[in-house]
Every structure is written in C-alpha cells, then in structure tokens.
PDB file of C-alpha atoms in Angstrom:
ATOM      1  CA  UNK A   1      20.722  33.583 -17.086  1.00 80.00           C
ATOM      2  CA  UNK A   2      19.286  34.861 -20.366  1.00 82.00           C
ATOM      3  CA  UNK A   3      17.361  37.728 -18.923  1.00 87.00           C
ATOM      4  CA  UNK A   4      20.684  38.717 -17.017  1.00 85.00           C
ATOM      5  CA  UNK A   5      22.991  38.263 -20.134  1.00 86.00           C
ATOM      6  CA  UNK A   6      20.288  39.864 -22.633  1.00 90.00           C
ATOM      7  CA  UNK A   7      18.940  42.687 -20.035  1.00 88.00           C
ATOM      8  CA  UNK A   8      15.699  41.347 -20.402  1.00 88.00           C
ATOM      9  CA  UNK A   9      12.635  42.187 -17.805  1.00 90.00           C
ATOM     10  CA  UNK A  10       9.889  40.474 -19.039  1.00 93.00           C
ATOM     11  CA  UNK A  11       6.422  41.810 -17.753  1.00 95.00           C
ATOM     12  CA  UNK A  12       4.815  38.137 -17.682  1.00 96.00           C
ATOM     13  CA  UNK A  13       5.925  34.422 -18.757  1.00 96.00           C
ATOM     14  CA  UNK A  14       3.774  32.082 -20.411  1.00 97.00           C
ATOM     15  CA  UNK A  15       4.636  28.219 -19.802  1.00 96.00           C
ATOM     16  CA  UNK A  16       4.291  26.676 -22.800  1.00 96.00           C
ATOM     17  CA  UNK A  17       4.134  22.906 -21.115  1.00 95.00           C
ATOM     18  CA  UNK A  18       1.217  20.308 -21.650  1.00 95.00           C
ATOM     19  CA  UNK A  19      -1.789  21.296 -19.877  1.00 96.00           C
ATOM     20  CA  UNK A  20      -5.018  20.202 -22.431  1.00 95.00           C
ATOM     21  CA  UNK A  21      -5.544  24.198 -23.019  1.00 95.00           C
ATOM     22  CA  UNK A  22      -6.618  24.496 -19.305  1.00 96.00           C
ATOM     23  CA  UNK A  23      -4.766  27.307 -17.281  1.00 97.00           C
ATOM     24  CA  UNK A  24      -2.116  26.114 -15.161  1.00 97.00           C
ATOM     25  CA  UNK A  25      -2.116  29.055 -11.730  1.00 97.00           C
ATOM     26  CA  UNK A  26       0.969  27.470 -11.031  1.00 96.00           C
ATOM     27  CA  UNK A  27       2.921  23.916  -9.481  1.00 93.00           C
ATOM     28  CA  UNK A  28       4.455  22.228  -6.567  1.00 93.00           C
ATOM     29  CA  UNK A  29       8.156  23.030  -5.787  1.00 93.00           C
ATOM     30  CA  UNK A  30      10.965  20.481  -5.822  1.00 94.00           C
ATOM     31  CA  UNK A  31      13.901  19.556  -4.195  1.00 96.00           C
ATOM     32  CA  UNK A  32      16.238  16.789  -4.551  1.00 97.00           C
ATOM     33  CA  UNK A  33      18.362  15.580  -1.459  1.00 98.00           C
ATOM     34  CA  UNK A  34      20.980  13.239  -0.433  1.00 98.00           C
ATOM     35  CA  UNK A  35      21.410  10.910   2.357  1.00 98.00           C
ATOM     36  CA  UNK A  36      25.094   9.385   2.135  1.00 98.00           C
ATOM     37  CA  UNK A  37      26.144   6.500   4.972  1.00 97.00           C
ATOM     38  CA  UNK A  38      29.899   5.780   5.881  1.00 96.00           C
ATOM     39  CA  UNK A  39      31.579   2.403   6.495  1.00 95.00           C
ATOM     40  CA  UNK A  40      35.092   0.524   6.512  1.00 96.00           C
ATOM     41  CA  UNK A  41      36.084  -1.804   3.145  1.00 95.00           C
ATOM     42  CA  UNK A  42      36.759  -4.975   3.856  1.00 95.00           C
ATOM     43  CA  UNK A  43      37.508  -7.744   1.395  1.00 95.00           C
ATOM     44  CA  UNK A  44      34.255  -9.770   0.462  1.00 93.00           C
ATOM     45  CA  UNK A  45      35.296 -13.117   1.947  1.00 95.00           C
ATOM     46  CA  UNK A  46      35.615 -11.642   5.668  1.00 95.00           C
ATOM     47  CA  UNK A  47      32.434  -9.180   5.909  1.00 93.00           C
ATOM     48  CA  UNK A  48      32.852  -9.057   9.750  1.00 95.00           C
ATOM     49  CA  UNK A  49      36.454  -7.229   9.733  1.00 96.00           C
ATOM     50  CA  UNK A  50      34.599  -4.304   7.814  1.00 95.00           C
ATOM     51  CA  UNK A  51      31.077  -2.126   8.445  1.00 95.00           C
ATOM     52  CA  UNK A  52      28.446  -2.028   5.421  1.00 96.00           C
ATOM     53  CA  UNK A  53      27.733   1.087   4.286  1.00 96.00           C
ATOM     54  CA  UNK A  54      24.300  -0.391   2.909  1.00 96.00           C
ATOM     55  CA  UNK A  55      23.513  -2.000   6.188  1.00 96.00           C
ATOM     56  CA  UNK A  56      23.843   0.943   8.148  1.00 94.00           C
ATOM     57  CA  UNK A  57      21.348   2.868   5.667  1.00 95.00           C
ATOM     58  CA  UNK A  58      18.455   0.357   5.931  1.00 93.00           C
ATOM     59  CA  UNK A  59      16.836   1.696   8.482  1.00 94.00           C
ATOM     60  CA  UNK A  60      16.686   5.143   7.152  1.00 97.00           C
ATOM     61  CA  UNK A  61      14.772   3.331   3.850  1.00 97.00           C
ATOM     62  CA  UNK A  62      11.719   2.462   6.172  1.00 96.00           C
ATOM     63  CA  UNK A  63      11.798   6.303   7.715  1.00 97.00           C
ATOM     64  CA  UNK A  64      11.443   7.561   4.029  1.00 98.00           C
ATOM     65  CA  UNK A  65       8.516   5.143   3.375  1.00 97.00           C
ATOM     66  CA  UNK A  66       6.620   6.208   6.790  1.00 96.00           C
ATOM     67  CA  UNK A  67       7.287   9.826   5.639  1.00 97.00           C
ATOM     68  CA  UNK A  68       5.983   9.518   2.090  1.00 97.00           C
ATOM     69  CA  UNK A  69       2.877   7.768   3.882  1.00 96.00           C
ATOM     70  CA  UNK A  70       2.417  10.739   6.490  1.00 95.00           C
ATOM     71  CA  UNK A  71       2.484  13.160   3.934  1.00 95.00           C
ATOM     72  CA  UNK A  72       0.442  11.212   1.989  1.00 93.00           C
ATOM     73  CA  UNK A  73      -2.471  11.511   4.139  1.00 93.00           C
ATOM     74  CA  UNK A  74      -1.965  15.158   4.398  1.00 88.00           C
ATOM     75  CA  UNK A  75      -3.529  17.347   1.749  1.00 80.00           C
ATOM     76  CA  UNK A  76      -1.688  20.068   2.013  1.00 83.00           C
ATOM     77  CA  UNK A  77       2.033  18.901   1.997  1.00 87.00           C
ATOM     78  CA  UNK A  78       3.757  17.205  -0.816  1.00 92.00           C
ATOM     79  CA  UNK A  79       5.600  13.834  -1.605  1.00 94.00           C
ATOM     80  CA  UNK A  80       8.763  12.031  -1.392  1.00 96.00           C
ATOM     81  CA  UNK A  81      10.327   9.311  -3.781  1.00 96.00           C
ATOM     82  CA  UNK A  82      13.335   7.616  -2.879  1.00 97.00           C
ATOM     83  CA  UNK A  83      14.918   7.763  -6.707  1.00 96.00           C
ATOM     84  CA  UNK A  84      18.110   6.376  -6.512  1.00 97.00           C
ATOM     85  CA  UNK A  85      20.647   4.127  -4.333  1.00 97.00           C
ATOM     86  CA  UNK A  86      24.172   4.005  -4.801  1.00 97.00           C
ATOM     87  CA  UNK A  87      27.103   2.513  -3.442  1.00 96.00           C
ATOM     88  CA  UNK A  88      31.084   2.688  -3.252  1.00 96.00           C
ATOM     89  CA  UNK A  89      33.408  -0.352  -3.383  1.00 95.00           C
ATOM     90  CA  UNK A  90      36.937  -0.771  -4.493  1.00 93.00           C
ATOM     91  CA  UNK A  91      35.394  -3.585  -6.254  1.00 94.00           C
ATOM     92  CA  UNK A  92      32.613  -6.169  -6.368  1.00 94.00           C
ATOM     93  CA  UNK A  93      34.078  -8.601  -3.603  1.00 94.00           C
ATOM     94  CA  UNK A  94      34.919  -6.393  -1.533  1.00 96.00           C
ATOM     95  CA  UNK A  95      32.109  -4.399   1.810  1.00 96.00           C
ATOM     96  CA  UNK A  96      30.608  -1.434   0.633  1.00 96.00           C
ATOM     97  CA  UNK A  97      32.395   1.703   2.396  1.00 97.00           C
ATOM     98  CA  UNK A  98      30.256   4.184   1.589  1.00 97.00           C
ATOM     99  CA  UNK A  99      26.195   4.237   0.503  1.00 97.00           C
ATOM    100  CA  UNK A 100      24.188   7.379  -0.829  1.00 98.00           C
ATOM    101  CA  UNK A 101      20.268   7.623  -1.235  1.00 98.00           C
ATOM    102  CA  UNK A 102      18.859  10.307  -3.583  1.00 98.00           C
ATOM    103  CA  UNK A 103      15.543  11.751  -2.376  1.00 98.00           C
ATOM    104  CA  UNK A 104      12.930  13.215  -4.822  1.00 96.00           C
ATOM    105  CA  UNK A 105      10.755  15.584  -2.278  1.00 97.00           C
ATOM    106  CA  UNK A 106       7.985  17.192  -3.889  1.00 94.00           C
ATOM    107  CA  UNK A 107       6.615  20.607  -1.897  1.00 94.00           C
ATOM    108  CA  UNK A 108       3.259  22.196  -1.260  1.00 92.00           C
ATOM    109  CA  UNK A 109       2.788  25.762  -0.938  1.00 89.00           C
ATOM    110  CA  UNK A 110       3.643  26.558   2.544  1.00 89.00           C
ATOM    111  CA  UNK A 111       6.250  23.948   2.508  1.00 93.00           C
ATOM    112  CA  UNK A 112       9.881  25.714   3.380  1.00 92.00           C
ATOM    113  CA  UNK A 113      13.662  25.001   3.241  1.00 94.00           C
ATOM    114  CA  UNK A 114      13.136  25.010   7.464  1.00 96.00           C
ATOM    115  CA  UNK A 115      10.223  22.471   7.366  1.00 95.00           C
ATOM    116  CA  UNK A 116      11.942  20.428   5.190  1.00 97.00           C
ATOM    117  CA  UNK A 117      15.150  20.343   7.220  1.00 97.00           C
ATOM    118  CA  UNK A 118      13.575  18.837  10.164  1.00 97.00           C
ATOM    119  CA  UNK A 119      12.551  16.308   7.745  1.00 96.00           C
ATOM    120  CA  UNK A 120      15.464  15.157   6.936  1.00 98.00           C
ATOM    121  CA  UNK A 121      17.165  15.641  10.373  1.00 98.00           C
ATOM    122  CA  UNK A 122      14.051  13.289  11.898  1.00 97.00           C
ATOM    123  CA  UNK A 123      14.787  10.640   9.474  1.00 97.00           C
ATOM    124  CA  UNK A 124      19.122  10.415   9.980  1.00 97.00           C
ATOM    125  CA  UNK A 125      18.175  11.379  13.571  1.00 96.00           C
ATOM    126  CA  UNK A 126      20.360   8.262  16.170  1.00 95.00           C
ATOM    127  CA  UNK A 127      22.644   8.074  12.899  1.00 95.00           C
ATOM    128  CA  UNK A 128      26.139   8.838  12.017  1.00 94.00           C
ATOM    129  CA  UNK A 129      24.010   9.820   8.079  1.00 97.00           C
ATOM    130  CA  UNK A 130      24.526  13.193   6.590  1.00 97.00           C
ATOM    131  CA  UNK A 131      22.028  15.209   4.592  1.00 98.00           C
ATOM    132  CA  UNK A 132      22.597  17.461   1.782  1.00 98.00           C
ATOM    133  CA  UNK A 133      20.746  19.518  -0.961  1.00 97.00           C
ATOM    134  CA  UNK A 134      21.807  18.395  -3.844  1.00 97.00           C
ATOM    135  CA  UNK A 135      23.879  20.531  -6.096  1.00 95.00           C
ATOM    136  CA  UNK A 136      23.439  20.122  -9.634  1.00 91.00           C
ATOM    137  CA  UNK A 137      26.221  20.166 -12.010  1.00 92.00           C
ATOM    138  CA  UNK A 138      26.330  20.417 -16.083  1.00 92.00           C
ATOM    139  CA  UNK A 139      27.112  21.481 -18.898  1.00 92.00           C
ATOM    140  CA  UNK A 140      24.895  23.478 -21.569  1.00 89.00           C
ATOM    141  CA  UNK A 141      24.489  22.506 -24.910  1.00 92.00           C
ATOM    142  CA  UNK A 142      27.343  25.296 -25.823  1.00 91.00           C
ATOM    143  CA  UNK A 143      29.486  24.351 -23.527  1.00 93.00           C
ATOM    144  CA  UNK A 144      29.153  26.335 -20.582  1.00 90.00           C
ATOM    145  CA  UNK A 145      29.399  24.881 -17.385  1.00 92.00           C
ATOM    146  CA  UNK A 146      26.289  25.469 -15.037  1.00 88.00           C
ATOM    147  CA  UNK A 147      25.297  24.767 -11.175  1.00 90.00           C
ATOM    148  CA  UNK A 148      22.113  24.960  -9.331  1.00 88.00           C
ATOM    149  CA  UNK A 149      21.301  23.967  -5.430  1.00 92.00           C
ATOM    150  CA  UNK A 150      18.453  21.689  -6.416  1.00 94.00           C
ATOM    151  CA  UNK A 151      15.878  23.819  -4.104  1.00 95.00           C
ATOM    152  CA  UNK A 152      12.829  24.915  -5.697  1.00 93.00           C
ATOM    153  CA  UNK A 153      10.193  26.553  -3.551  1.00 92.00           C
ATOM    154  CA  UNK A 154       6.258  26.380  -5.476  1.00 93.00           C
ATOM    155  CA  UNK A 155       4.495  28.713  -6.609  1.00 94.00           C
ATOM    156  CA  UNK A 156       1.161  30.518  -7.499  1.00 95.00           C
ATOM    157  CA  UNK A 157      -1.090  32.650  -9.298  1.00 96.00           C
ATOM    158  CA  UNK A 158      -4.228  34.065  -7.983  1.00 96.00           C
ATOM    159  CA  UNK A 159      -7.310  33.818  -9.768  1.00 96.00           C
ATOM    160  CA  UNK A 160      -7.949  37.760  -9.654  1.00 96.00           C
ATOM    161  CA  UNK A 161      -4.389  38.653 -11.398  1.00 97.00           C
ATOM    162  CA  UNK A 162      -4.502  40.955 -14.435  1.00 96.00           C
ATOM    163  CA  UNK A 163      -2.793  37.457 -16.205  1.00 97.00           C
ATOM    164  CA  UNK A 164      -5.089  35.358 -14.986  1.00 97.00           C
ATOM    165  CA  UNK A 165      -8.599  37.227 -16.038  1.00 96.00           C
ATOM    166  CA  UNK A 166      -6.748  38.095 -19.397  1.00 96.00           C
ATOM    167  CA  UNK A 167      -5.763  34.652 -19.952  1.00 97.00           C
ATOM    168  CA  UNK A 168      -8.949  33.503 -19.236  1.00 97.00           C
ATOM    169  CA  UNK A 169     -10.697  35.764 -21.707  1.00 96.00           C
ATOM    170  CA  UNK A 170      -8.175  34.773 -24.389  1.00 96.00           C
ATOM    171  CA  UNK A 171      -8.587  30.970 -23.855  1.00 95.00           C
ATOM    172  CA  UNK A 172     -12.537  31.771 -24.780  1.00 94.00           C
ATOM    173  CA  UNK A 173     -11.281  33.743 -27.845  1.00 92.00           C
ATOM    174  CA  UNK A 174      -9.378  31.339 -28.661  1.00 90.00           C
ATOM    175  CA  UNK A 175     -11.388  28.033 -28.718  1.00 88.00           C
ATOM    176  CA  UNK A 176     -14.700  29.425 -27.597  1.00 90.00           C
ATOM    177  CA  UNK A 177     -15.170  27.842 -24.228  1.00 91.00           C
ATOM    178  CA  UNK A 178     -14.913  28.332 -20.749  1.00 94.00           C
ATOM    179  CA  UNK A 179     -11.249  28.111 -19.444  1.00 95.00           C
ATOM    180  CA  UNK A 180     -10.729  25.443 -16.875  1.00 96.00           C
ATOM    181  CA  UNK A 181      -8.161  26.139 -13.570  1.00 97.00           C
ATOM    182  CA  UNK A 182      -5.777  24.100 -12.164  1.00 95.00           C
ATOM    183  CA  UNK A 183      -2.221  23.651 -10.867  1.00 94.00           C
ATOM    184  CA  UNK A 184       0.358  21.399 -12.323  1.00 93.00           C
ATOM    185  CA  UNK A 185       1.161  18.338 -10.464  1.00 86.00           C
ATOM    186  CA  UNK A 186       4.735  18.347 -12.267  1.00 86.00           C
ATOM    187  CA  UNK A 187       7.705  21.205 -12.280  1.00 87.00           C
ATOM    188  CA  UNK A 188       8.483  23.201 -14.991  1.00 92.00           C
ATOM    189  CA  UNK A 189      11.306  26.334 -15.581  1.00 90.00           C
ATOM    190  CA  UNK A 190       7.815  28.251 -13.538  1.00 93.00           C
ATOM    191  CA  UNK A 191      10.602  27.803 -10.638  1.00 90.00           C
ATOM    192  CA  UNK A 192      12.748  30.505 -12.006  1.00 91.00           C
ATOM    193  CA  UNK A 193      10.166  33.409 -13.336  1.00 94.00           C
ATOM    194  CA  UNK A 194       7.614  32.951 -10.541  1.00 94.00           C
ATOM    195  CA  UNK A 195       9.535  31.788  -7.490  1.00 89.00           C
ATOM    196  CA  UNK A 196      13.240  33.161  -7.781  1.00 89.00           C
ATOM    197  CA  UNK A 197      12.341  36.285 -10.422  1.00 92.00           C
ATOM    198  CA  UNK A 198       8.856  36.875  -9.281  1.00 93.00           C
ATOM    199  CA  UNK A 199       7.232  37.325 -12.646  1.00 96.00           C
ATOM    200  CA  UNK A 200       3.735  36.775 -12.777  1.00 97.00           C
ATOM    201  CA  UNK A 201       3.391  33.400 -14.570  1.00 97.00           C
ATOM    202  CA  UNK A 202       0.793  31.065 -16.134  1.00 97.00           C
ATOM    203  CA  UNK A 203       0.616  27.879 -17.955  1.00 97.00           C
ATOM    204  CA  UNK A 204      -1.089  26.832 -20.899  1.00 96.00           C
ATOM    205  CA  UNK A 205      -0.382  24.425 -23.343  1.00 96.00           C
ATOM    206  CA  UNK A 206      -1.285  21.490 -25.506  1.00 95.00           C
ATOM    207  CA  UNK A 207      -0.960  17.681 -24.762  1.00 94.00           C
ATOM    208  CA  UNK A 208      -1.844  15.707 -21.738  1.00 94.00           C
ATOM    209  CA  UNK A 209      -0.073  16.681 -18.794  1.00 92.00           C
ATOM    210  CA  UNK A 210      -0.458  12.832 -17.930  1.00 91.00           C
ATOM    211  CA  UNK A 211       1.226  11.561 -20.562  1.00 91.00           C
ATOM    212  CA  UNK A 212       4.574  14.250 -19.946  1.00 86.00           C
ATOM    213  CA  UNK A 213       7.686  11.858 -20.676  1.00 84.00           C
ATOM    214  CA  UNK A 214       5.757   8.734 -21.388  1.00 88.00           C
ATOM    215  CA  UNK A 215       6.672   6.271 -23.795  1.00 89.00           C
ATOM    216  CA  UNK A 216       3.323   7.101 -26.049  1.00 89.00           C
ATOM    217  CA  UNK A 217       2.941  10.983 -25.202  1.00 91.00           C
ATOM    218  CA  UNK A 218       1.218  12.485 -28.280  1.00 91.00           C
ATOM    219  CA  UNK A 219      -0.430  15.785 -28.998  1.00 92.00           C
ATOM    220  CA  UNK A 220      -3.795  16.441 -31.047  1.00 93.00           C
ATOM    221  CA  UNK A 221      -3.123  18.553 -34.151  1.00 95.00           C
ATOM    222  CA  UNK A 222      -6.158  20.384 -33.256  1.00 94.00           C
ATOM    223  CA  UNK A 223      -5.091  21.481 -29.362  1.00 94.00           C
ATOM    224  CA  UNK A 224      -1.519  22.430 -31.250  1.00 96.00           C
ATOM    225  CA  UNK A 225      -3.764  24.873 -32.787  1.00 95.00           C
ATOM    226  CA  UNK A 226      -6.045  26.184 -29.877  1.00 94.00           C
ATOM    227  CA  UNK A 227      -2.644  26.868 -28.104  1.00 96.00           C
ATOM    228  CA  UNK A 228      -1.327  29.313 -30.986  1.00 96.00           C
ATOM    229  CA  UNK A 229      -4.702  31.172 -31.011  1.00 96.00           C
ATOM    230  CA  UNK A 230      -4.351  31.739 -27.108  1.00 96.00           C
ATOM    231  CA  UNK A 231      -0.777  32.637 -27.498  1.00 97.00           C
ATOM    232  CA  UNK A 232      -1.703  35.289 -29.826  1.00 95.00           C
ATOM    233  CA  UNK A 233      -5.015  36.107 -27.962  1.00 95.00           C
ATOM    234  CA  UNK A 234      -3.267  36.442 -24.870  1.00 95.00           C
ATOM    235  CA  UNK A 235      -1.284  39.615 -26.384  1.00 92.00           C
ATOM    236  CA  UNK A 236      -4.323  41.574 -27.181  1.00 90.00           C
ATOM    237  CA  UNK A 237      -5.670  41.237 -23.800  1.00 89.00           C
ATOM    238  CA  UNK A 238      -2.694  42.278 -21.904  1.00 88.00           C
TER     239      UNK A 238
END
C-alpha cells in the first residue's frame, strides 16, 4: 500500500526484526484457515431433538493432530497449530448450531496454495465441514479499513545475491566478525516485498528471535548498536 500510494520502487528491503545480528535469507510462509461445522439448536435440557455442532467437529481435531505429526517428521514441509475453537449458541443452555476451528499452517518452500488444499480437503473429507482461507479484516491506526486473504507463500534469498554478499561484508564492517546465515522460523512483512513484490530482501536485526513476543523479550544495548552500524554499512556496499 505505501509503495503504491507514495510511487515508491524500492531496489532492496531490509527487515529490521530480531535476528542476534545474523542474516536472515528469508522465512516460512503462513496461512491461516478455517474449518466451520453445521448443526440444529436445540434447547439444553433435550440435546437429542438437536445435532452438536462441536460433536460433529471432533473427529476432524484428531486429523489435525495426525497432520501436524506427519509433517512433523518431514523436514521439508511446515507445521500446523490448531489456534482457536469457537462456537455459536443462542445461549448457554441451549446445542451448539454451528462450530468453527481456526488453523495456524506454517509453509516450507515448495509448499503451495494446491498442496495445501488437499490438506484440508483430506482432513473434512466423509464430512458435511467446509474450508476456507481466512480473510482478514481491520482497521489501520488512521482509520482506514483494510483486507487481506491470509495466504502467504515463503520465501528466499540465495547466498550468491548482490544483497546477500554485500550484507555479509557490511555485518564484518560493522561488528568485525564473520556473518552467520539462517532463515527465520517466524513471519515477518518479508511476505509482501519478497513474495508478492519480489524485492530482494534480507533480515538483520537485534534481539533474540526466541524471545519475539515473550513476556521477558529484551534487547542488549550493545547489539542495538551493531545493527545501526550494519544499517549504515549496508549502504556503502550496495
């Protein structure tokens, strides 16, 4: 939005999130899902005239946990988290009519919108369940009202890029050591330069990445300061 509204083509992007001054060549994509299960209200005291939406969805939990363990054992394909469960009732005595999971599905390079489909088809397959990607909804700190299909594909840099050899001569300008490679475990706004605008991109930044959004996250005064060397560094060898 900013580059479109302000004209801007930037040559490269810089991500400025926690990475202990190594050189993030990039992260795994993201997309969030939803699983949503139909029933028929009925009041609480007669369960049998009506059909549980949270009944019907149970079996679909367990599909989601043998998933997450399959691609768990697979080094090259992501994650899934079931995040959240919600239900709909015209009030608390009264059978659940409708039942919704949210799905947290973390992708690998080489994972796609088609690989991740059958996914989700295998696990609502013998169902009456509908799948969706989620579509996000806000509003801005101005105001403005925003959307976004929560698809995010992953993305890359290559160790013999122009940004990557000059980023890796200004880290040792900067603090005077080697520069260490690795890819973010975590998403960052990488999703819209390098995947949807193609930019070349690169992280580097200081602070755990571990500690991203914990209660005790902290940053060294001194890593603060190797990261403003780079970021200046990094100019000059561009």
């Amino acid at each position: 939005y900013l580059c479109e509204k302000n004209e801007i083509s930037p040559n490269f992007v810089v991500i400025c999130e926690p990475s202990s001054l190594k050189l993030a060549l990039g992260h795994r994509g993201r997309a969030m899902l939803t699983i949503t299960t139909e029933g028929v209200s009925s009041h609480g005291s007669s369960p049998e005239l009506g059909v549980n939406a949270i009944y019907k969805i149970k079996n679909i939990i367990g599909r989601i946990e043998e998933l997450q363990s399959k691609l768990a054992a697979d080094n090259t394909s992501g994650s899934v988290t079931l995040s959240r469960i919600e239900s709909k009732a015209v009030s608390l005595n009264a059978v659940p009519d409708q039942c919704k999971l949210y799905l947290d599905r973390r992708l690998e390079v080489g994972e796609t919108e088609t690989s991740v489909a059958k996914e989700m088809d295998a696990l609502v397959e013998g169902t009456k369940a509908i799948w969706e990607i989620y579509e996000i909804t806000d509003k801005t700190w101005t105001g403005k009202s925003v959307s976004c299909r929560a698809f995010f594909l992953p993305w890359e840099l290559k160790e013999d890029h122009l940004l990557t050899r000059a980023s890796i001569k200004a880290v040792n300008d900067a603090t005077g050591k080697k520069a260490t490679l690795f890819k973010w475990n975590f998403s960052t706004n990488g999703f819209a330069s390098a995947s949807k605008m193609g930019i070349p991109t690169i992280g580097m930044g200081p602070g755990n990445p571990e500690l991203a959004h914990c209660r005790d996250e902290c940053c060294d005064i001194s890593e603060i300061v190797g990261a403003l060397k780079f970021y200046a560094s990094i100019v000059n060898n561009l």
